[in-house]
PDB file of C-alpha atoms and ligand atoms in Angstrom:
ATOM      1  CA  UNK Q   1     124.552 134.870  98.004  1.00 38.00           C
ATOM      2  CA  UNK Q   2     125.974 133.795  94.556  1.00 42.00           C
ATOM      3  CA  UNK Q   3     127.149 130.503  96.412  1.00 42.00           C
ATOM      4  CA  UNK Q   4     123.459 129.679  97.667  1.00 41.00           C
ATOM      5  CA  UNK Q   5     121.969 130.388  94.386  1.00 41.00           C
ATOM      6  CA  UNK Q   6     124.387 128.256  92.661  1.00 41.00           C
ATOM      7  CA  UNK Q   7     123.988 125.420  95.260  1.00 43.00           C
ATOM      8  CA  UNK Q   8     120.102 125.836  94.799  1.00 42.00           C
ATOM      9  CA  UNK Q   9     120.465 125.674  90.958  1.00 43.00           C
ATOM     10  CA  UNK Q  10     122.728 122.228  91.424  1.00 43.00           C
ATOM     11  CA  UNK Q  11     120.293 120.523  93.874  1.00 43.00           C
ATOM     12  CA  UNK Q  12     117.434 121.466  91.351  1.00 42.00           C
ATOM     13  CA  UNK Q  13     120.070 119.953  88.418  1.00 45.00           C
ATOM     14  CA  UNK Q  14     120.810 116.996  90.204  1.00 50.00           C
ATOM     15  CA  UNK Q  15     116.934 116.442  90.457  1.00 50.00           C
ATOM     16  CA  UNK Q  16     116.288 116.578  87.178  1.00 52.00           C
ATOM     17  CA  UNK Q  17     118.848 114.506  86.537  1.00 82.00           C
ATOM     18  CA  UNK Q  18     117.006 111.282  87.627  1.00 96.00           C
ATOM     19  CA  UNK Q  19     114.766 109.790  85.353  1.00 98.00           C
ATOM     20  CA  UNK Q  20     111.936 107.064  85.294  1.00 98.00           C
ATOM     21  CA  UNK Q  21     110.957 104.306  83.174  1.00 98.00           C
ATOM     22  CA  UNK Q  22     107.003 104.571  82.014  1.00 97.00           C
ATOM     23  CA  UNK Q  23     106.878 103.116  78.640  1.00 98.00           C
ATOM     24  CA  UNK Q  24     107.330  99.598  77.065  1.00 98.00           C
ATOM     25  CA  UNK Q  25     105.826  98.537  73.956  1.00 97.00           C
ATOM     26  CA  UNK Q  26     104.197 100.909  71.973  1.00 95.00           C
ATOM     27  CA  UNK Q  27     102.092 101.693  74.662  1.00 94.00           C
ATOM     28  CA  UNK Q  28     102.307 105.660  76.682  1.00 96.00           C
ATOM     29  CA  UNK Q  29     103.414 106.403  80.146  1.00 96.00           C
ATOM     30  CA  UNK Q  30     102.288 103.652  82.577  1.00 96.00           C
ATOM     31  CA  UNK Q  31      99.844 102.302  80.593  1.00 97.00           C
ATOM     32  CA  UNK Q  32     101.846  98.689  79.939  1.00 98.00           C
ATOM     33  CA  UNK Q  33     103.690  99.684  82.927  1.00 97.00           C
ATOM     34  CA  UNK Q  34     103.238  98.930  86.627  1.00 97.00           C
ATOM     35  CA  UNK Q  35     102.652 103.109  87.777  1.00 96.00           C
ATOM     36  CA  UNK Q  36     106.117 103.258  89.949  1.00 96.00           C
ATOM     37  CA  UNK Q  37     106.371 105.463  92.913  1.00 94.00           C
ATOM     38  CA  UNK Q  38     109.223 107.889  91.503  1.00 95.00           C
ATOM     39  CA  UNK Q  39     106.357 108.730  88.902  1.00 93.00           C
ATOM     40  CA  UNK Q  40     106.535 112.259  90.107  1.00 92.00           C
ATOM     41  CA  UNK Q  41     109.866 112.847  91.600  1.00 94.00           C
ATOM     42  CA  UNK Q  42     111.924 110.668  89.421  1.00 95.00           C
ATOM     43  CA  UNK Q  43     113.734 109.433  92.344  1.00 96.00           C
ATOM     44  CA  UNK Q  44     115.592 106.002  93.209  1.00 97.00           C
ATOM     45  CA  UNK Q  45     115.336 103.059  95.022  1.00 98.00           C
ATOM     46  CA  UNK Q  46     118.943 103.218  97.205  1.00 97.00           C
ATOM     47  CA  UNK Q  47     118.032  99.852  99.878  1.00 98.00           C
ATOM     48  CA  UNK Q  48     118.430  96.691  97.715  1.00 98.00           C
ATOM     49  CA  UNK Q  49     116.830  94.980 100.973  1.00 98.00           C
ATOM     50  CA  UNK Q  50     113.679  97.189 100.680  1.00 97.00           C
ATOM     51  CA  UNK Q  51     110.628  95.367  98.325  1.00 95.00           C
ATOM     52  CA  UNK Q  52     110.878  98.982  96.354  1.00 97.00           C
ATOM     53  CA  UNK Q  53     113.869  97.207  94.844  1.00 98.00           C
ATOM     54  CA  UNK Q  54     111.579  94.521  93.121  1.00 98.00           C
ATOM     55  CA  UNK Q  55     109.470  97.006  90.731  1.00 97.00           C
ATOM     56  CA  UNK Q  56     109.538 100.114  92.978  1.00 97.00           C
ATOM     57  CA  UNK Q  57     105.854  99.905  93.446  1.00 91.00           C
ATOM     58  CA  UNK Q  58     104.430 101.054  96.980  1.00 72.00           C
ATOM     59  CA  UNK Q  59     101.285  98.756  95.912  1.00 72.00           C
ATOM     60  CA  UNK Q  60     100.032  95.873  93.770  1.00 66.00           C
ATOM     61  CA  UNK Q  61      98.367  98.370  91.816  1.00 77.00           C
ATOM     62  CA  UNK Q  62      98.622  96.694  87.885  1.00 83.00           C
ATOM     63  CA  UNK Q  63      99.425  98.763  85.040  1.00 87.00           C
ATOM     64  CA  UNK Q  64      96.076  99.959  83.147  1.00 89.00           C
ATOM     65  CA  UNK Q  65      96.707  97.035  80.009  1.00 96.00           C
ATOM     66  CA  UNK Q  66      99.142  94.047  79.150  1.00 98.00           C
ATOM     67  CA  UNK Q  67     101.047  94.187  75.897  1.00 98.00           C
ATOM     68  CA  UNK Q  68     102.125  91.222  73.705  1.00 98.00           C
ATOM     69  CA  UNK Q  69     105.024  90.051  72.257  1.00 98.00           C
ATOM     70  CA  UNK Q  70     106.266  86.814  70.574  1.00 98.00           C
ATOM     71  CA  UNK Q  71     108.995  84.958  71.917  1.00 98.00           C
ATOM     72  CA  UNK Q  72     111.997  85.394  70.144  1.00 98.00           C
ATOM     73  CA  UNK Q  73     111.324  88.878  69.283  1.00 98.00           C
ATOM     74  CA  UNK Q  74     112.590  92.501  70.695  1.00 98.00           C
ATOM     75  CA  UNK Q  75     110.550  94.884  72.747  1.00 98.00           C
ATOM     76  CA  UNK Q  76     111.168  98.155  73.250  1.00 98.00           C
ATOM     77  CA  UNK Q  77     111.483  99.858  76.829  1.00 98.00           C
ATOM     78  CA  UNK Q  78     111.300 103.930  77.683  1.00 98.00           C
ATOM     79  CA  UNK Q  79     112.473 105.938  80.074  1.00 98.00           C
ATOM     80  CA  UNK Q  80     112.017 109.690  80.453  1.00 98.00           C
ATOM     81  CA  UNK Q  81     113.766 111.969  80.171  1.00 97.00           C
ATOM     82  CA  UNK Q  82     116.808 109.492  79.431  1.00 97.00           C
ATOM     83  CA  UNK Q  83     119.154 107.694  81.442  1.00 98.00           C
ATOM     84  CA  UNK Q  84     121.537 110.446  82.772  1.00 96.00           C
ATOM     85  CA  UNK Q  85     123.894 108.819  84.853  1.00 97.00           C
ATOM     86  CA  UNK Q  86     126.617 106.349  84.113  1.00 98.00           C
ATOM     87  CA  UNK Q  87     125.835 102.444  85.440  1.00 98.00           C
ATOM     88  CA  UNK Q  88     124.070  99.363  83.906  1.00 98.00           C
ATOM     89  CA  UNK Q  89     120.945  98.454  82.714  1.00 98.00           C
ATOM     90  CA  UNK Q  90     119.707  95.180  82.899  1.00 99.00           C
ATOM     91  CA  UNK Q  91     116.421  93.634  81.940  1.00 99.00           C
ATOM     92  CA  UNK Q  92     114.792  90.593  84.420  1.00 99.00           C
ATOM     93  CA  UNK Q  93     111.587  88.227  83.587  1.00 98.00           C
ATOM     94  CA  UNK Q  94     108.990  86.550  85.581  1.00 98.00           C
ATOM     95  CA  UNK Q  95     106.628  84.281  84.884  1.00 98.00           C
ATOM     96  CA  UNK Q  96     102.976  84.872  86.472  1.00 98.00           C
ATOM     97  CA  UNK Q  97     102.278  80.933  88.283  1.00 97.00           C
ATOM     98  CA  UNK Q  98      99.430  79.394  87.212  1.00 95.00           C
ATOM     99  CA  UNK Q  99      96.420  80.299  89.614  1.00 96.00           C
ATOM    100  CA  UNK Q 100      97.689  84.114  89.337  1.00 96.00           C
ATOM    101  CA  UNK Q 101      96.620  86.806  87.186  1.00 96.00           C
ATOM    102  CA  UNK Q 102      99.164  89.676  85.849  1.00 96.00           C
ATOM    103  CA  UNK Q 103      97.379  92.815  87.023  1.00 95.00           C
ATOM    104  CA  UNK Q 104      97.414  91.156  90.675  1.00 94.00           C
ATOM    105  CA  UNK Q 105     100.536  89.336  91.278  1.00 95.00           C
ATOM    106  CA  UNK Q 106     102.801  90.426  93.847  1.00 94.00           C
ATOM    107  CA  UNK Q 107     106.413  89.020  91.689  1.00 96.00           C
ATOM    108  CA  UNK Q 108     107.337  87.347  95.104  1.00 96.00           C
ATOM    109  CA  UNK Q 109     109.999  84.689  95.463  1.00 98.00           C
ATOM    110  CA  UNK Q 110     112.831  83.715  93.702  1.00 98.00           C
ATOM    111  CA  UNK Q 111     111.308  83.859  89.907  1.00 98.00           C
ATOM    112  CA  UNK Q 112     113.131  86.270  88.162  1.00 98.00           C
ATOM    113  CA  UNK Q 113     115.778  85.401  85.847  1.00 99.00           C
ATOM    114  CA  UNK Q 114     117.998  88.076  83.716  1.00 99.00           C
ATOM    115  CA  UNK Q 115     117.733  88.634  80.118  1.00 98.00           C
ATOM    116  CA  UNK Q 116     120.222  91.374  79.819  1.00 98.00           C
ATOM    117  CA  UNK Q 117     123.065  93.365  81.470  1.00 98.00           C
ATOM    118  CA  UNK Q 118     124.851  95.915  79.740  1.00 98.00           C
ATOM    119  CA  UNK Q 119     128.998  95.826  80.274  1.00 98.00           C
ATOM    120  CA  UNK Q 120     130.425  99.461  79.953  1.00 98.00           C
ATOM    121  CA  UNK Q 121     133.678 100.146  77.251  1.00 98.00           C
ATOM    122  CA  UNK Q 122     136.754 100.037  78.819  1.00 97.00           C
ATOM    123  CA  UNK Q 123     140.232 102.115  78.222  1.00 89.00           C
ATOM    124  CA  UNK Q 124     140.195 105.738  79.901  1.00 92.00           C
ATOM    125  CA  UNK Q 125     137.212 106.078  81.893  1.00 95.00           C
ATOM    126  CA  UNK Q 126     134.513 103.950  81.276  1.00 97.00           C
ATOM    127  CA  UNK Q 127     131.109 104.813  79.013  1.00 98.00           C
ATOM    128  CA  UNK Q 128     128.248 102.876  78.981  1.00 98.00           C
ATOM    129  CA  UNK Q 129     126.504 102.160  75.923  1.00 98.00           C
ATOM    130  CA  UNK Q 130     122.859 103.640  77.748  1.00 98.00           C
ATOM    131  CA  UNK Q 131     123.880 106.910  78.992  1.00 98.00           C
ATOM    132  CA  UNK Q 132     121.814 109.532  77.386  1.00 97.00           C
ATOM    133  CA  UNK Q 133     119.311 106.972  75.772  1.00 98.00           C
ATOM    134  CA  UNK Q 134     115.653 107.117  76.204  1.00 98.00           C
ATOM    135  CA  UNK Q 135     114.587 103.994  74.173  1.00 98.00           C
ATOM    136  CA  UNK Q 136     116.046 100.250  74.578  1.00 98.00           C
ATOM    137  CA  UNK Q 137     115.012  96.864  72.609  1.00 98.00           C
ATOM    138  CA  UNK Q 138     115.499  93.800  74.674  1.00 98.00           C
ATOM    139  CA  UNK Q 139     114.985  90.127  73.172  1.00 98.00           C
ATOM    140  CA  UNK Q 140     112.261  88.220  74.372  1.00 98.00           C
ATOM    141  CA  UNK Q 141     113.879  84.426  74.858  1.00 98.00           C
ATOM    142  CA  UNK Q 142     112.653  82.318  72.161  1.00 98.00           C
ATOM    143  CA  UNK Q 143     112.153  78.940  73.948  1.00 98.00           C
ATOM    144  CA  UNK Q 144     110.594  80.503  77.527  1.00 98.00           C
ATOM    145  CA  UNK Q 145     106.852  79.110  77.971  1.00 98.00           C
ATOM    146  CA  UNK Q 146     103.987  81.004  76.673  1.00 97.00           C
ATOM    147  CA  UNK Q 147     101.778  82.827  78.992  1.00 97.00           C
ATOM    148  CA  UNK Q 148     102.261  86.382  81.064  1.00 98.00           C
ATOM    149  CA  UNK Q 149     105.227  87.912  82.571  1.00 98.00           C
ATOM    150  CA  UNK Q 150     106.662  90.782  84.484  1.00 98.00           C
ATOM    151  CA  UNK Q 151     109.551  92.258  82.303  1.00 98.00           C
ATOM    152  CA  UNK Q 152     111.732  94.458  84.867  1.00 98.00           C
ATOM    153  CA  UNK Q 153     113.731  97.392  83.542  1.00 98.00           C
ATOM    154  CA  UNK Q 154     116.718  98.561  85.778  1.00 98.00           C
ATOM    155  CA  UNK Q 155     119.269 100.678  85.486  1.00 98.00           C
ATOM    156  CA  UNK Q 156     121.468 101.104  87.984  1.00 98.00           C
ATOM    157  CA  UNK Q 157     123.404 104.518  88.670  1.00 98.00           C
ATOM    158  CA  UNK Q 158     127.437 104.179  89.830  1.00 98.00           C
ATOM    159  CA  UNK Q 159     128.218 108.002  89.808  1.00 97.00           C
ATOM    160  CA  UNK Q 160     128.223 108.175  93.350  1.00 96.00           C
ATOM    161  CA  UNK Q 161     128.387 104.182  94.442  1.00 98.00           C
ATOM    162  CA  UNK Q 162     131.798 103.955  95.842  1.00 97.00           C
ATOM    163  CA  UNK Q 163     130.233 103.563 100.028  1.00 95.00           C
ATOM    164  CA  UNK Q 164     127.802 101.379 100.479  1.00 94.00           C
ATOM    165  CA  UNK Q 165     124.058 102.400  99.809  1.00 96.00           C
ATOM    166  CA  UNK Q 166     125.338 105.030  97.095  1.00 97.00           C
ATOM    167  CA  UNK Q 167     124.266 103.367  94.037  1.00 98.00           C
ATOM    168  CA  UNK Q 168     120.408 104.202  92.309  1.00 98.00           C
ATOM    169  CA  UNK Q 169     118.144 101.968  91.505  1.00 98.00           C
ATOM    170  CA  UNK Q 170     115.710 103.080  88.504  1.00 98.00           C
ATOM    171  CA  UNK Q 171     113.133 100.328  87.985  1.00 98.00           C
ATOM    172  CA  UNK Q 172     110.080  99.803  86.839  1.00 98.00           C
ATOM    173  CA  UNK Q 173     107.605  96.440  85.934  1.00 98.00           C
ATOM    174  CA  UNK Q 174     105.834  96.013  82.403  1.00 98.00           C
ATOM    175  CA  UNK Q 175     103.308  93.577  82.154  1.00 98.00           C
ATOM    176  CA  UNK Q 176     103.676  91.445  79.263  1.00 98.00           C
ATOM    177  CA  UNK Q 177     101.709  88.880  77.305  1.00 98.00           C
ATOM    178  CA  UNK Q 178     104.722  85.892  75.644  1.00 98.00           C
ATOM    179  CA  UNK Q 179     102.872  84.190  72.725  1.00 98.00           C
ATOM    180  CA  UNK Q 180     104.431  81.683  70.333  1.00 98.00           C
ATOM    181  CA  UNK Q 181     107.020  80.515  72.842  1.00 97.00           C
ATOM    182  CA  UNK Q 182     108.677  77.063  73.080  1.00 96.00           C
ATOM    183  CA  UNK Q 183     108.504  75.120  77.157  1.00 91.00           C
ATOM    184  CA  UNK Q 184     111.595  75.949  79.011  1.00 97.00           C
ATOM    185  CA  UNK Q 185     110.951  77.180  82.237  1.00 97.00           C
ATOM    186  CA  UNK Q 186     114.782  78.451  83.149  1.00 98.00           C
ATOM    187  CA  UNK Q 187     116.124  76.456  85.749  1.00 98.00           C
ATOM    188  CA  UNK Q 188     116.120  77.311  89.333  1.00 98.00           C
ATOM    189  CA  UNK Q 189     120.048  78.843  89.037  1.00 98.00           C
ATOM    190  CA  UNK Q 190     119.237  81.473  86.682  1.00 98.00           C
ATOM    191  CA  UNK Q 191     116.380  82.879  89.352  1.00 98.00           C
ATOM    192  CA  UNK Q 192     116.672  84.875  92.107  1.00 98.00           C
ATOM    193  CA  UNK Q 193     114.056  87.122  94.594  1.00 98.00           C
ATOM    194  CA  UNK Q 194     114.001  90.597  94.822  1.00 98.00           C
ATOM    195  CA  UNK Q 195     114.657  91.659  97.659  1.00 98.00           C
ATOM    196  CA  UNK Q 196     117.822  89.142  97.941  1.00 98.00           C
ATOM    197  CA  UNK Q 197     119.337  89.156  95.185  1.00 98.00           C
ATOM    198  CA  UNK Q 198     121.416  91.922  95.505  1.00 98.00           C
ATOM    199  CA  UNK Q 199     123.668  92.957  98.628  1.00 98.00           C
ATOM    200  CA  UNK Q 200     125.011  96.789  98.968  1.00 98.00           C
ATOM    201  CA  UNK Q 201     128.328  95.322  98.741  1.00 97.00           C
ATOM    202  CA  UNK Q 202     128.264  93.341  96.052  1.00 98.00           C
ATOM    203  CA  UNK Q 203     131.158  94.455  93.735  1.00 98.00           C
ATOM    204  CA  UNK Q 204     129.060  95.598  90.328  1.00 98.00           C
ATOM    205  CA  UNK Q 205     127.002  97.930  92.975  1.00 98.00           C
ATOM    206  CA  UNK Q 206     129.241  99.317  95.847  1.00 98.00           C
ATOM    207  CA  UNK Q 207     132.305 100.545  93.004  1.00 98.00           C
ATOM    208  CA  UNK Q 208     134.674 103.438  92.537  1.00 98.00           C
ATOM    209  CA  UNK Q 209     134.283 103.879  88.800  1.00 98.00           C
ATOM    210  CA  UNK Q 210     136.785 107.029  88.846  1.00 96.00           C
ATOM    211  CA  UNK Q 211     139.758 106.028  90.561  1.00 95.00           C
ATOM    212  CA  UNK Q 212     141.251 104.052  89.824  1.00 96.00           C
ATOM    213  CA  UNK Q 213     139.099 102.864  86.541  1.00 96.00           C
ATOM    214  CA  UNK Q 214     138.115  99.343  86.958  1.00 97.00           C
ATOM    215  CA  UNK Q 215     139.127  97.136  83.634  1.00 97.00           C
ATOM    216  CA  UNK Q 216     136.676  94.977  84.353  1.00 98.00           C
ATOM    217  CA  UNK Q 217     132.920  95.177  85.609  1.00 98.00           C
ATOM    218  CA  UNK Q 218     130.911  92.480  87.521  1.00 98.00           C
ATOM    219  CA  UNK Q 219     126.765  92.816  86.978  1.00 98.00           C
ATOM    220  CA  UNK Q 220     124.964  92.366  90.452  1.00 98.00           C
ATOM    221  CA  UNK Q 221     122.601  89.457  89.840  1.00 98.00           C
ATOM    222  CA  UNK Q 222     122.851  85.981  88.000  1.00 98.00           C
ATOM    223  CA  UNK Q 223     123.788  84.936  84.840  1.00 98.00           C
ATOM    224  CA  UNK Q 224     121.923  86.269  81.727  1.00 98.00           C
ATOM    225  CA  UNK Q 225     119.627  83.074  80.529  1.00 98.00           C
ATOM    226  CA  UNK Q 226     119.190  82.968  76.894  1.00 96.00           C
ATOM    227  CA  UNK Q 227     117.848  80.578  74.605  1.00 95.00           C
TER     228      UNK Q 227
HETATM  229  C1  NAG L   1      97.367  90.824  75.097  1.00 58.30           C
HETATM  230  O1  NAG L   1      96.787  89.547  75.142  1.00 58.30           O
HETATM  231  C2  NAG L   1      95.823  89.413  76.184  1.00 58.30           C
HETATM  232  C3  NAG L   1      95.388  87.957  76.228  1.00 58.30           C
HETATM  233  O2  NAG L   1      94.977  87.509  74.966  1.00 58.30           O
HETATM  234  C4  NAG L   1      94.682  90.385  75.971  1.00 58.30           C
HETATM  235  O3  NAG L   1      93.763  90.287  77.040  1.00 58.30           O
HETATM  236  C5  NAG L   1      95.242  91.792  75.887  1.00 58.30           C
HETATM  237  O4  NAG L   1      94.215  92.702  75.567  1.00 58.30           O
HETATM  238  C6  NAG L   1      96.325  91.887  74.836  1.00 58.30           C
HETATM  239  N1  NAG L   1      96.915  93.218  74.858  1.00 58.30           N
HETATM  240  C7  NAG L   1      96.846  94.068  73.827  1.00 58.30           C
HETATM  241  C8  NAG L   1      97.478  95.394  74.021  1.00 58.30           C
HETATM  242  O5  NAG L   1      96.344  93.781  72.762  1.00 58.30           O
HETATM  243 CU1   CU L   2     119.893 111.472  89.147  1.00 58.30          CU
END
């Protein structure tokens, strides 16, 4: 009896533990933000082949506004409650072609190209700068064309990623307005598709990070473009 009631209490723990990411800007929940489908369950995406992995949306539905920022400058990015498990979090851009419009387009193909990825500390076992945060700031690229983008927030859960298919995927898609940029469009090896960028066994996402402790840490994805 005791046993069940502690097992219920750790399921219902390890629910709460998961965690979503509705704010960027200074706007509220899923107002800059494409509405993602773990709005209510704070789940994860755990099929990097599935098109959840791109912005976790079941739809094209667009976020209810667009928020602006210059290039060069930070933005800030929320999740709630915080980011509770140990992993990375990375930050991806896309730019909306011409003949699209931000509240409608899909982010298909191989457009999106990394802005940040977060390495963990090493020496005992590792920490990770985000665990336990709620807020991030991410720099915009200062030379990236003016014009609207999808700005993807992931972080991606290793607690339980040593078999393949274990890691979480928490993502979600802002939709943001670049002004004041310069005209570099980031060339075609800093962009990849998702789904296909990732593979379950590629060896930032299908990890051990108890035993033994990695010293170093590989980031699924391509290189971080900055300018
Ligand atoms: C961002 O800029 C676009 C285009 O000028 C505008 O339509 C939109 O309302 C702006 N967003 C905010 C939050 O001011
Ligand atoms: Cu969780």
């Amino acid at each position: 009896m005791l046993a069940t009631v502690a097992l219920v209490l750790g399921a219902a723990l390890s629910a709460s533990a998961h965690y979503t990411f509705p704010k960027a800007g200074t706007g509220g929940d899923w107002q800059y933000v494409r509405k993602a489908d773990n709005w209510q369950s704070n789940g994860f995406v755990g099929n990097v082949a599935s098109e959840q992995i791109r912005c976790f949306q079941s739809s094209s539905a667009a976020a209810l506004a667009t928020f602006n920022a210059t290039a060069g400058s930070t933005v800030t990015y929320g999740a709630a409650p915080n980011v509770y498990h140990p992993g990375p979090m990375q930050f991806y851009l896309a730019r909306v072609p011409d003949g699209e419009t931000v509240n409608t387009w899909k982010g298909d193909g191989a457009v999106w190209f990394k802005i940040y990825q977060e390495q963990p500390n090493f020496g005992g076992q590792l920490t990770w700068p985000s665990t336990g945060k709620s807020s991030f700031t991410v720099s915009i690229p200062k030379c990236i064309t003016s014009g609207f983008y999808l700005l993807r927030a992931e972080h991606i859960a290793l607690h339980s990623a040593s078999t393949a298919g274990g890691a979480q995927f928490y993502i979600s898609c802002a939709q943001l307005g670049v002004t004041g940029g310069g005209n570099t469009d980031p060339p075609a090896s800093y962009k990849v598709a998702f789904p296909g960028a990732y593979k379950a066994a590629d060896p930032g996402i299908q990890i051990n990070i108890n035993y033994p402790v990695p010293t170093s840490y590989k980031n699924p994805g391509p290189a971080v473009f900055s300018c």
